[in-house]
Amino acid sequence: MNLKQLSHMLALSQTTVSRALNGYPEVNEETRRRVIDAAKRHGYRPNPSARRLATGKTGMIGYVLPTGTAVDIDPHFVEFLSGLGDYARSHELDLALSPADADDQETTYRRIVANRQVDAVYISSPKPADRRVALVNTLGIPFIVHGRSEGLDFDYPFTDIDNEGAFHEAARLLVQLGHRRLALINGDDRETFAIHRERGVRRALAASGLVLGEGHVCSLAMTEENGYRAARRLLEQSDAPTAIACSSLIMALGVVRAVRDLGLTIPGDLSLIAHDDVFAWLKPENFSVPLSTTRSSIRLAGARVAERLAARISGLEEGARGEVWPVDLVIRGSVAGAPG
Amino acid sequence: MNLKQLSHMLALSQTTVSRALNGYPEVNEETRRRVIDAAKRHGYRPNPSARRLATGKTGMIGYVLPTGTAVDIDPHFVEFLSGLGDYARSHELDLALSPADADDQETTYRRIVANRQVDAVYISSPKPADRRVALVNTLGIPFIVHGRSEGLDFDYPFTDIDNEGAFHEAARLLVQLGHRRLALINGDDRETFAIHRERGVRRALAASGLVLGEGHVCSLAMTEENGYRAARRLLEQSDAPTAIACSSLIMALGVVRAVRDLGLTIPGDLSLIAHDDVFAWLKPENFSVPLSTTRSSIRLAGARVAERLAARISGLEEGARGEVWPVDLVIRGSVAGAPG
DNA sequence: CGAAAAGACCAAAGCGCTTTGGAAGACTCT
DNA sequence: AGAGTCTTCCAAAGCGCTTTGGTCTTTTCG
């Protein structure tokens, strides 16, 4: 059933039927009713390929998926996707994932924009002076950055959490508890979120005349194994930290294992605070010693990004407003006063 | 730059240019060379919306993403996606995720097929007599099932791993080591993979005249917390198992925690084997006691599914061939002879 | 050498929608 | 009553590609 057939059986022109269905004003209300009714009864659904050729609108949100045999999409992505999908579903939006070589995503952004394959895109895991953000900005397609870049000479719309503030609070608490030697087990420090977190820790330490020692900061991909290695390295050195801030729950698993292997205890020998993106399958309160966290649902962020993208597509949102969400500091058993 | 303009500057018809570009035979080789050259030089790229309206081909693989506030996409998905994306990238395929109410995915399948939004779809986490598989089969769109359904009255193409065989081997090993009371901590037993695993364990036990006790099998969503709870429950009962087979590494984390909380040890008091889907961020060899596993890369499966979908789209593959991959049993420190 | 076959190209008709530029009739207003 | 304004609808022109059904040469071959 296509428009032509439908309009034939209604003895109306395609124009009128199309307008009736799309809510244009220049059509008699009774006619509209008839049309809508007939469309529903015959299960008419406009062909999206045709519509998209005619209008350029696709009803899709785009995302360039970095791939490569050495590239692992991290589990945060799926959580973000849950939120995004949840919103998208209720607004008849689909998601187009375009896999791209992780080292050359720009080509793919160019392609999907030039081809009008999507109405909007989002960018995640931005780095400082992120070229994707710059590119997408000049291409003129609606977009939202999940996270922030830095050092770009223009403003852009983003949704981020207050990583610096979160880790500032965490470190401040540890300092207040008497800790003098803090360490940070961070994610990849080429990404902005990691830089912000480190900045937060340093700022908190500086406020008490302390510094984050040269060997007291690690930046690694957020795996259990890397958490373990980093913790071993930190805890076996002569000026081992008495408290660690950790960028991920998964890394924290490794930290806990290292502490145990070394015959130490939490929080007796080491206080630990980790960032929790709120996974359904791994909860900080269930660690053998319940883990204190800086907590922010990445899933909610996904829903929010989808919401803003939808608003931008329909012209309800404009401009370069960035929003920064506060992060909760949740205290549990893994922190205590400094030993000794 | 569109086809019209390009053909104008070449003083050729659109027909000829189109044919030259798409490799049809009825065009002079020199003309073809000229056309291809000009197209490249002017950066001509056929508009996919137009092409798809004309041909019905979209260059996209579809997936219906179950969503809902109570639904958590599990982290396996992202690993599968890595493999799928990796293959798709090298074959110019994009992936269309259509979010749907988890309880009514059929409507969405119907929509994306009726609208010709994708060239093929895949289905994951199939249940017995899975309605999605039946639907997609009748809709006549190329598809591959990742996993298997059961009890359908037709054959269909799938790629699965030998879940039954894997857990059979695992249980057999444990029995050989003298264990008489085994338990199974399984995933959601409405899904086929879980049923197959249980079947494997039962078969191995039966071969030695043993049975999987009533209270010795748990079926739960695969979270750390559920692993913990299940293990507590199992180990605190009077006829506690001396060995556990576990369906996921994430659940195994919980099992290990429970064992520790109860003051028991692995493998002294309990032998443990878990299924490993091969995550980059959590490795069984790094558990405090290295974990024995049944191992199968879900990422490779993603790549394989993409490959088969591509073959089906281009007509290279037909029929209902199902393939079942063998699973490695990897022995590490977490298994030992039965205590006592 | 003439008919048939093959080679190289083109005009135009789709694909199924949206949107432009009217047009016909009904209404308002002076 | 005539001019202007709404209201309601339509024919036709896109959107940019593929594909059908030819045409006009050139080659092949009995």
XYZ file of C-alpha atoms (C1' of nucleotides) in Angstrom:
740
model
C 0.000 0.000 0.000
C 1.593 3.227 -1.122
C 0.490 6.803 -1.289
C -0.690 6.560 -4.844
C -3.005 3.663 -4.141
C -4.284 5.203 -0.974
C -5.096 8.492 -2.632
C -6.784 6.647 -5.481
C -9.165 4.821 -3.219
C -9.938 8.029 -1.410
C -10.441 9.880 -4.679
C -8.022 12.511 -3.502
C -4.684 13.713 -4.785
C -1.435 12.475 -3.301
C -0.792 16.009 -2.199
C -3.852 16.177 -0.052
C -3.361 12.773 1.454
C 0.264 13.526 2.231
C -0.687 16.814 3.837
C -3.515 15.312 5.792
C -1.211 12.685 7.195
C 1.573 15.075 8.018
C -0.635 17.523 9.826
C -0.477 20.430 7.451
C -3.190 23.042 7.982
C -4.494 23.457 4.438
C -6.784 20.490 4.577
C -10.346 20.174 5.741
C -10.645 18.543 9.109
C -13.194 16.088 7.947
C -11.101 15.120 4.953
C -8.171 14.669 7.282
C -10.191 12.382 9.453
C -11.224 10.300 6.489
C -7.647 10.041 5.315
C -6.185 9.141 8.658
C -8.889 6.605 9.150
C -8.342 4.965 5.790
C -4.585 4.983 6.293
C -4.919 3.220 9.588
C -7.419 0.728 8.280
C -5.245 -0.223 5.350
C -2.089 -0.181 7.378
C -0.500 2.443 5.226
C 3.004 3.401 6.278
C 4.958 5.923 4.243
C 8.059 4.427 2.755
C 10.967 5.922 4.658
C 13.381 5.588 1.760
C 11.127 7.722 -0.378
C 10.510 10.192 2.378
C 14.139 10.521 3.093
C 14.980 11.110 -0.526
C 12.339 13.796 -0.682
C 13.001 15.494 2.625
C 16.515 14.580 3.602
C 15.242 13.514 7.016
C 16.189 10.022 8.072
C 14.826 9.527 11.560
C 18.198 8.256 12.629
C 20.855 9.234 15.083
C 24.370 8.458 13.965
C 27.329 7.198 15.870
C 30.727 6.374 14.487
C 31.880 3.198 16.130
C 35.651 2.944 16.442
C 36.720 -0.561 15.510
C 39.843 -2.531 14.739
C 41.221 -5.813 15.942
C 43.146 -4.032 18.660
C 40.188 -1.894 19.671
C 37.836 -2.951 22.399
C 34.573 -1.147 22.728
C 34.291 -0.658 26.421
C 31.358 -1.830 28.496
C 30.360 1.719 29.330
C 29.139 2.024 25.793
C 26.410 -0.512 26.283
C 25.155 1.226 29.365
C 25.044 4.532 27.558
C 23.248 2.793 24.728
C 20.581 1.503 27.075
C 19.667 5.035 27.984
C 19.893 6.336 24.469
C 17.806 3.495 23.124
C 15.237 3.926 25.789
C 14.616 7.499 24.808
C 14.962 6.899 21.092
C 12.313 4.206 21.165
C 9.672 6.502 22.524
C 10.461 9.021 19.806
C 10.619 6.776 16.778
C 14.303 7.283 16.289
C 16.678 4.585 15.196
C 20.382 4.484 15.745
C 22.876 4.059 12.945
C 26.255 2.732 13.960
C 28.903 3.249 11.333
C 31.973 1.232 12.106
C 35.202 3.039 11.334
C 38.900 2.545 11.692
C 39.590 3.878 15.163
C 42.438 5.989 13.782
C 40.399 7.612 11.082
C 36.893 8.369 12.176
C 36.771 11.682 10.331
C 36.338 10.065 6.959
C 33.304 8.242 8.215
C 31.796 11.355 9.774
C 32.264 13.086 6.458
C 30.577 10.272 4.652
C 27.523 9.982 6.845
C 26.995 13.711 6.767
C 27.589 14.123 3.043
C 25.274 11.214 2.344
C 22.670 12.547 4.717
C 22.499 9.176 6.379
C 21.513 10.556 9.756
C 19.801 13.617 11.191
C 22.239 14.099 14.039
C 25.275 12.511 15.582
C 26.796 12.249 18.975
C 30.413 11.986 19.930
C 31.702 10.154 22.939
C 35.035 9.851 24.710
C 36.274 13.199 23.454
C 39.928 14.105 23.745
C 41.398 17.568 24.132
C 41.188 19.485 20.862
C 39.149 16.642 19.516
C 39.193 16.686 15.735
C 35.851 14.951 15.464
C 34.176 17.737 17.368
C 35.812 20.352 15.183
C 34.864 18.484 12.044
C 31.272 17.858 12.985
C 30.927 21.460 14.014
C 31.988 22.724 10.608
C 29.905 20.123 8.799
C 26.859 21.742 10.299
C 24.952 18.644 11.378
C 23.183 18.733 14.745
C 25.327 17.051 17.379
C 25.935 16.594 21.065
C 29.212 15.655 22.685
C 28.998 13.239 25.564
C 31.828 14.568 27.654
C 33.937 17.566 26.826
C 36.877 18.450 24.709
C 39.281 21.224 25.616
C 41.185 23.885 23.776
C 38.799 24.223 20.874
C 38.300 27.786 19.694
C 34.535 27.545 19.505
C 31.693 26.537 21.761
C 29.674 23.416 21.214
C 26.821 21.616 22.904
C 27.735 18.885 25.338
C 26.475 16.883 28.258
C 29.147 15.958 30.737
C 29.523 15.146 34.389
C 31.634 17.136 36.782
C 34.615 14.832 36.752
C 36.922 17.392 38.240
C 34.499 18.239 41.012
C 33.855 14.593 41.764
C 37.485 13.701 42.156
C 38.159 16.919 43.988
C 35.548 15.964 46.549
C 36.861 12.432 46.802
C 40.423 13.574 47.321
C 39.393 16.288 49.738
C 37.625 13.723 51.868
C 40.693 11.521 51.909
C 42.882 14.427 52.898
C 40.499 15.368 55.653
C 40.808 11.839 56.930
C 44.485 12.444 57.346
C 45.832 10.884 54.197
C 48.956 12.547 52.896
C 50.011 10.210 50.170
C 47.239 9.806 47.655
C 47.435 8.045 44.346
C 45.231 8.123 41.268
C 44.553 5.167 39.068
C 43.105 6.827 36.059
C 41.743 5.926 32.649
C 43.545 6.785 29.448
C 44.834 10.312 30.006
C 44.422 11.232 26.397
C 40.764 11.530 27.141
C 39.370 14.660 28.711
C 37.502 12.965 31.504
C 40.745 11.510 32.821
C 42.473 14.865 32.642
C 39.643 16.475 34.580
C 39.792 13.840 37.243
C 43.474 14.261 37.726
C 42.994 17.999 37.908
C 40.390 17.533 40.613
C 42.692 15.414 42.718
C 45.604 17.799 42.315
C 43.490 20.770 43.245
C 42.282 19.088 46.421
C 45.793 18.146 47.384
C 47.177 21.578 46.601
C 44.628 23.113 48.947
C 46.405 21.350 51.757
C 49.863 21.915 50.438
C 50.156 18.402 49.088
C 51.021 17.126 45.659
C 50.252 14.099 43.604
C 53.648 12.403 43.511
C 55.346 11.638 40.236
C 54.888 7.931 40.596
C 51.466 8.202 42.152
C 49.392 8.525 39.059
C 48.670 5.829 36.501
C 46.786 6.163 33.242
C 45.685 2.952 31.656
C 42.842 1.349 29.810
C 40.187 0.513 32.352
C 40.553 -3.222 32.782
C 40.712 -5.343 35.884
C 44.230 -6.353 35.041
C 45.452 -2.806 34.686
C 43.873 -1.941 38.016
C 45.762 -4.786 39.599
C 49.075 -3.876 38.029
C 48.775 -0.239 38.903
C 47.893 -1.023 42.494
C 50.765 -3.494 42.860
C 53.189 -0.950 41.511
C 51.874 1.801 43.780
C 51.688 -0.271 46.921
C 55.086 -1.885 46.575
C 57.028 1.314 46.302
C 58.691 2.844 49.326
C 56.326 5.786 49.689
C 53.239 3.779 48.991
C 49.990 5.723 49.063
C 47.547 5.239 51.916
C 44.605 6.131 49.722
C 43.709 5.600 46.099
C 41.171 7.233 43.851
C 40.283 5.008 40.979
C 38.516 5.868 37.740
C 36.483 2.761 37.351
C 34.761 -0.019 39.180
C 36.372 -2.568 36.932
C 39.828 -1.308 37.764
C 38.821 -1.264 41.405
C 38.304 -4.995 41.207
C 41.954 -5.296 40.328
C 42.965 -2.933 43.091
C 41.115 -5.010 45.650
C 42.814 -8.125 44.377
C 46.239 -6.505 44.612
C 45.590 -5.343 48.145
C 44.614 -8.831 49.121
C 47.623 -10.391 47.418
C 49.896 -8.077 49.354
C 48.314 -9.066 52.614
C 46.933 -5.607 53.199
C 43.406 -4.607 54.098
C 40.860 -1.997 53.097
C 40.359 0.415 54.715
C 42.957 -0.431 57.396
C 45.984 -0.069 55.178
C 44.417 1.599 52.201
C 41.393 3.753 51.603
C 39.774 3.400 48.204
C 37.279 5.485 46.283
C 36.291 4.612 42.750
C 34.108 6.145 40.135
C 30.873 4.259 39.537
C 29.104 4.598 36.215
C 26.266 2.500 37.606
C 26.331 -0.894 35.992
C 23.532 -3.326 36.635
C 26.011 -6.178 36.827
C 28.591 -4.841 39.219
C 27.732 -2.791 42.252
C 30.124 -1.058 44.612
C 28.060 -1.858 47.681
C 28.701 -5.513 46.961
C 32.460 -5.376 47.071
C 33.833 -7.443 49.924
C 34.455 -4.126 51.590
C 31.695 -1.872 50.298
C 33.270 0.636 48.017
C 32.966 4.379 48.363
C 32.239 5.925 45.009
C 31.715 8.998 42.981
C 28.520 8.030 41.306
C 26.850 9.077 38.082
C 24.595 7.022 35.887
C 25.996 6.836 32.412
C 22.674 5.451 31.334
C 20.857 8.619 32.291
C 23.426 10.505 30.296
C 22.558 8.391 27.282
C 18.902 9.237 27.627
C 19.720 12.893 28.021
C 21.925 12.979 24.959
C 19.157 11.356 22.940
C 16.697 13.881 24.253
C 18.893 16.789 23.283
C 19.582 15.328 19.868
C 15.875 14.960 19.257
C 15.348 18.550 20.329
C 18.057 19.737 17.983
C 16.714 17.788 15.074
C 13.326 19.360 15.488
C 14.806 22.787 15.992
C 13.716 23.085 19.607
C 17.266 23.400 20.832
C 19.947 25.595 19.401
C 23.198 27.155 20.386
C 26.197 25.696 22.144
C 24.984 25.170 25.643
C 27.057 22.728 27.632
C 25.635 21.086 30.678
C 27.631 19.635 33.511
C 25.998 17.235 35.898
C 27.013 17.076 39.522
C 28.344 13.787 40.795
C 27.350 12.180 44.063
C 29.991 11.141 46.526
C 28.776 7.999 48.224
C 30.659 7.011 51.338
C 30.903 3.356 52.194
C 33.255 1.142 54.153
C 36.308 1.458 51.970
C 37.516 4.725 53.436
C 38.939 5.411 56.886
C 41.475 7.578 58.612
C 45.058 7.297 57.468
C 46.975 4.481 59.167
C 49.612 5.184 61.761
C 28.010 16.507 -7.186
C 25.283 14.208 -8.383
C 24.919 11.816 -11.241
C 23.287 14.347 -13.493
C 26.094 16.830 -13.154
C 28.738 14.208 -13.539
C 27.206 12.811 -16.687
C 26.845 16.313 -18.071
C 30.501 17.111 -17.713
C 31.396 13.798 -19.276
C 28.938 14.355 -22.103
C 27.437 10.972 -21.384
C 24.018 9.847 -20.297
C 23.223 9.069 -16.691
C 22.597 5.525 -17.766
C 26.090 5.020 -19.060
C 27.749 6.683 -16.115
C 25.687 4.658 -13.684
C 26.527 1.465 -15.509
C 30.175 2.300 -15.785
C 30.363 2.923 -12.060
C 28.462 -0.179 -11.109
C 30.529 -2.469 -13.254
C 27.944 -3.434 -15.823
C 29.386 -4.994 -18.989
C 27.665 -2.960 -21.666
C 30.079 -0.080 -21.547
C 33.336 0.467 -23.331
C 36.332 -0.096 -21.139
C 37.895 3.185 -22.023
C 34.682 5.042 -21.313
C 34.474 3.268 -18.013
C 37.973 4.362 -17.150
C 37.148 7.956 -17.984
C 34.031 7.823 -15.859
C 35.653 6.231 -12.860
C 38.485 8.672 -13.092
C 36.213 11.692 -13.257
C 34.080 10.368 -10.440
C 37.091 9.976 -8.242
C 38.494 13.344 -9.163
C 35.265 15.134 -8.376
C 34.604 13.078 -5.295
C 31.341 11.816 -6.610
C 29.490 9.496 -4.241
C 26.101 8.156 -5.190
C 23.422 9.321 -2.815
C 22.443 6.292 -0.766
C 18.907 7.525 -0.185
C 18.302 7.668 -3.887
C 19.970 4.376 -4.501
C 17.995 2.729 -1.831
C 14.741 4.060 -3.162
C 15.628 2.772 -6.593
C 17.063 -0.583 -5.617
C 15.693 -1.367 -2.193
C 19.213 -2.080 -0.972
C 20.286 -0.194 2.128
C 23.779 -1.373 2.989
C 22.644 -1.885 6.545
C 22.361 -4.747 8.949
C 19.482 -4.468 11.366
C 19.219 -5.335 15.001
C 16.248 -4.835 17.246
C 17.504 -3.585 20.550
C 15.329 -4.564 23.487
C 14.912 -1.582 25.776
C 12.864 -0.461 28.726
C 13.735 1.081 32.038
C 13.891 -2.346 33.606
C 15.958 -3.793 30.793
C 19.712 -3.836 30.934
C 21.570 -4.555 27.772
C 24.214 -6.906 28.925
C 27.903 -6.328 28.439
C 28.203 -9.307 26.125
C 26.430 -7.263 23.538
C 29.249 -4.799 23.232
C 31.777 -7.535 22.741
C 29.669 -9.101 20.028
C 29.332 -5.678 18.482
C 33.086 -5.244 18.339
C 33.369 -8.285 16.150
C 30.381 -7.414 14.046
C 31.568 -3.866 13.558
C 35.021 -4.979 12.673
C 33.757 -7.084 9.816
C 31.087 -4.636 8.765
C 33.591 -1.847 8.437
C 35.670 -3.685 5.898
C 32.558 -4.374 3.852
C 30.940 -0.972 3.861
C 28.026 -2.100 5.958
C 26.449 -0.018 8.642
C 24.436 -1.246 11.542
C 20.930 -0.039 12.321
C 19.794 -0.478 15.886
C 16.072 -0.151 16.309
C 15.139 0.188 19.938
C 11.986 -1.688 20.873
C 9.963 -2.504 23.905
C 11.585 -5.665 25.192
C 8.192 -7.316 25.417
C 7.172 -6.540 21.881
C 10.023 -6.797 19.475
C 7.916 -8.337 16.714
C 6.265 -5.071 15.821
C 9.642 -3.526 15.246
C 10.863 -6.433 13.155
C 7.761 -6.078 11.046
C 8.371 -2.396 10.632
C 11.998 -2.552 9.597
C 11.268 -5.313 7.126
C 8.145 -3.718 5.661
C 9.952 -0.414 5.342
C 12.975 -2.078 3.805
C 15.167 -0.311 6.293
C 17.822 -2.992 6.333
C 19.120 -5.720 4.058
C 19.394 -8.345 6.764
C 18.918 -8.780 10.480
C 20.388 -10.881 13.203
C 18.760 -12.188 16.314
C 20.530 -12.775 19.571
C 19.681 -14.429 22.874
C 17.064 -16.695 21.335
C 14.629 -18.550 23.533
C 12.993 -21.891 22.813
C 10.318 -21.543 20.158
C 11.471 -17.996 19.697
C 8.777 -15.953 18.033
C 11.234 -13.524 16.552
C 12.923 -16.310 14.643
C 9.603 -17.600 13.370
C 8.534 -14.133 12.350
C 11.698 -13.178 10.578
C 11.675 -16.488 8.796
C 8.258 -15.879 7.333
C 9.034 -12.267 6.515
C 11.648 -13.536 4.118
C 14.503 -11.199 4.985
C 18.003 -12.659 5.179
C 18.919 -13.378 8.782
C 21.239 -15.244 11.093
C 20.489 -16.268 14.637
C 23.309 -15.916 17.109
C 22.580 -18.897 19.301
C 19.783 -21.359 18.731
C 16.126 -21.690 19.391
C 14.461 -25.032 19.949
C 11.205 -26.622 19.012
C 10.604 -24.628 15.853
C 9.145 -26.618 13.002
C 11.525 -25.325 10.384
C 15.259 -24.989 9.951
C 17.024 -21.687 10.009
C 20.574 -20.445 9.752
C 22.434 -19.897 12.987
C 25.862 -19.598 14.496
C 26.127 -20.956 17.990
C 28.671 -22.444 20.321
C 28.450 -25.912 21.764
C 27.089 -24.899 25.123
C 25.950 -28.354 25.995
C 29.255 -29.915 25.036
C 31.196 -27.296 26.943
C 29.331 -27.791 30.171
C 29.325 -31.505 29.656
C 33.085 -31.476 29.493
C 33.367 -29.200 32.481
C 31.095 -31.357 34.597
C 32.746 -34.540 33.432
C 36.099 -33.237 34.549
C 34.713 -32.355 37.947
C 33.185 -35.800 38.320
C 36.440 -37.411 37.331
C 38.098 -35.426 40.089
C 35.804 -37.130 42.526
C 33.121 -34.508 42.948
C 29.719 -35.972 43.649
C 27.722 -32.891 44.480
C 27.872 -30.416 41.627
C 25.880 -27.241 41.283
C 25.139 -25.018 38.339
C 24.830 -21.272 38.510
C 23.217 -20.511 35.231
C 21.953 -17.546 33.280
C 18.279 -16.928 32.655
C 16.864 -20.346 31.846
C 14.334 -18.963 29.465
C 17.189 -18.628 27.029
C 18.358 -21.588 25.024
C 22.020 -21.294 25.874
C 21.210 -21.782 29.547
C 19.054 -24.787 28.834
C 21.819 -26.354 26.803
C 24.335 -25.811 29.534
C 22.141 -27.403 32.118
C 21.578 -30.303 29.783
C 25.316 -30.736 29.404
C 25.859 -30.867 33.130
C 23.027 -33.321 33.669
C 24.281 -35.606 30.961
C 27.756 -35.707 32.445
C 26.393 -36.456 35.881
C 24.026 -39.097 34.599
C 26.919 -40.907 32.976
C 28.223 -41.554 36.475
C 24.861 -42.202 37.993
C 24.682 -38.759 39.546
C 22.029 -36.096 39.357
C 21.884 -32.359 39.599
C 20.051 -31.907 42.881
C 16.846 -29.936 43.043
C 18.402 -27.109 44.955
C 21.650 -27.246 43.069
C 20.748 -25.207 40.061
C 20.141 -21.483 39.915
C 18.989 -19.429 36.963
C 19.476 -15.719 37.263
C 20.471 -12.660 35.329
C 24.216 -12.685 35.063
C 25.298 -10.095 37.565
C 27.947 -10.197 40.244
C 25.330 -9.879 42.908
C 23.316 -12.817 41.640
C 26.466 -14.919 41.513
C 27.112 -14.063 45.131
C 23.599 -14.823 46.287
C 23.410 -18.076 44.430
C 26.739 -19.214 45.825
C 25.769 -18.267 49.367
C 22.576 -20.175 49.089
C 24.274 -23.217 47.647
C 27.159 -23.304 50.056
C 25.143 -22.747 53.180
C 22.816 -25.642 52.655
C 23.434 -28.981 54.301
C 24.441 -30.861 51.179
C 26.540 -28.049 49.821
C 28.188 -28.734 46.474
C 31.905 -29.280 46.260
C 32.042 -27.969 42.726
C 30.224 -25.299 40.802
C 29.866 -24.660 37.108
C 29.015 -21.055 36.440
C 27.658 -19.457 33.290
C 29.552 -16.223 33.407
C 32.734 -14.612 34.538
C 30.790 -11.793 36.105
C 28.762 -14.161 38.208
C 31.977 -15.972 39.083
C 33.189 -12.768 40.701
C 30.262 -13.048 43.061
C 30.910 -16.715 43.683
C 34.485 -16.005 44.653
C 33.330 -13.293 47.020
C 30.820 -15.627 48.642
C 33.415 -18.336 49.087
C 35.683 -15.863 50.778
C 32.945 -14.507 53.015
C 32.192 -18.012 54.169
C 35.789 -18.618 55.070
C 36.175 -21.280 52.414
C 38.847 -21.618 49.794
C 39.083 -22.411 46.111
C 39.914 -25.072 45.127
C 40.333 -26.600 48.593
C 36.687 -26.484 49.555
C 35.142 -25.719 46.210
C 36.124 -26.265 42.622
C 34.894 -23.667 40.171
C 34.609 -23.553 36.419
C 32.995 -20.636 34.628
C 32.172 -19.796 31.083
C 34.377 -17.119 29.591
C 33.112 -15.051 26.682
C 36.523 -13.413 26.467
C 36.247 -9.857 27.692
C 39.195 -7.546 27.343
C 38.492 -6.072 30.752
C 38.111 -9.166 32.888
C 40.268 -12.220 32.474
C 39.891 -15.545 34.259
C 43.622 -16.050 34.588
C 43.698 -12.953 36.758
C 41.270 -14.131 39.370
C 42.938 -14.485 42.745
C 42.797 -18.180 42.095
C 43.096 -18.493 38.324
C 39.772 -19.631 37.040
C 39.196 -22.679 34.894
C 36.892 -21.837 32.058
C 34.981 -22.981 29.070
C 36.135 -20.420 26.618
C 34.675 -19.011 23.436
C 35.178 -15.564 22.005
C 31.864 -13.876 21.558
C 33.644 -11.297 19.513
C 34.647 -13.814 16.897
C 31.047 -14.899 16.777
C 30.066 -11.307 16.007
C 32.472 -11.187 13.126
C 31.228 -14.520 11.826
C 27.603 -13.461 12.007
C 28.419 -10.313 10.054
C 30.269 -12.369 7.495
C 27.358 -14.710 6.994
C 24.898 -11.847 6.792
C 27.007 -10.212 4.111
C 27.128 -13.495 2.218
C 23.370 -13.856 2.429
C 22.748 -10.334 1.285
C 24.846 -10.880 -1.792
C 23.288 -14.254 -2.420
C 26.467 -16.208 -1.769
C 24.921 -18.099 1.092
C 21.550 -19.755 1.145
C 19.680 -22.419 3.010
C 19.365 -23.045 6.690
C 22.783 -24.245 7.683
C 23.476 -23.995 11.380
C 27.003 -24.012 12.640
C 28.083 -24.978 16.120
C 31.481 -23.965 17.336
C 33.408 -26.145 19.749
C 34.342 -24.615 23.071
C 37.737 -24.894 24.720
C 38.021 -26.162 28.246
C 40.867 -24.300 29.874
C 42.097 -25.768 33.134
C 43.530 -23.422 35.710
C 43.975 -23.424 39.450
C 40.334 -23.291 40.472
C 39.699 -27.009 40.175
C 41.013 -29.814 42.315
C 39.975 -33.190 43.651
C 36.898 -33.319 45.826
C 37.601 -32.545 49.485
C 37.549 -35.276 52.117
C 27.397 -9.083 -49.919
C 23.431 -9.025 -46.916
C 21.514 -10.558 -42.643
C 22.227 -11.354 -38.054
C 24.701 -10.461 -33.851
C 27.243 -7.715 -30.849
C 28.822 -3.370 -28.922
C 28.106 1.165 -27.063
C 25.200 4.376 -25.837
C 20.756 7.043 -24.627
C 15.887 8.796 -23.414
C 12.650 8.088 -20.354
C 10.173 5.605 -16.924
C 10.211 4.239 -12.648
C 11.126 4.068 -6.988
C 7.304 6.704 -3.380
C 7.332 10.502 -1.203
C 7.150 16.057 -0.425
C 6.415 20.558 -2.026
C 5.678 24.264 -5.311
C 2.621 26.946 -7.796
C -1.700 27.244 -9.035
C -6.997 27.004 -9.415
C -11.770 26.755 -8.195
C -15.187 27.965 -5.156
C -16.937 30.193 -0.959
C -16.764 34.342 1.920
C -15.998 39.006 3.240
C -16.190 43.805 2.565
C -17.000 48.278 0.475
C -21.621 43.684 -7.763
C -16.755 43.432 -8.072
C -12.386 43.008 -5.797
C -9.925 40.802 -2.539
C -9.213 36.897 0.834
C -9.725 32.335 2.633
C -10.269 27.594 2.268
C -9.512 23.372 0.074
C -7.732 20.807 -3.190
C -4.764 19.328 -7.329
C -1.213 18.585 -11.221
C 3.257 18.260 -11.739
C 7.967 18.955 -10.576
C 11.309 17.559 -7.918
C 14.714 14.246 -4.739
C 19.028 11.217 -7.339
C 19.464 6.986 -8.479
C 18.617 2.305 -11.426
C 16.707 -0.113 -15.210
C 13.907 -0.933 -19.275
C 13.518 -0.708 -23.998
C 15.385 1.234 -27.750
C 18.655 3.184 -31.516
C 22.682 3.495 -34.124
C 27.134 1.638 -35.412
C 30.279 -1.847 -36.140
C 31.545 -6.607 -36.518
C 30.777 -11.380 -37.785
C 29.775 -14.954 -40.869
C 27.304 -18.062 -44.148
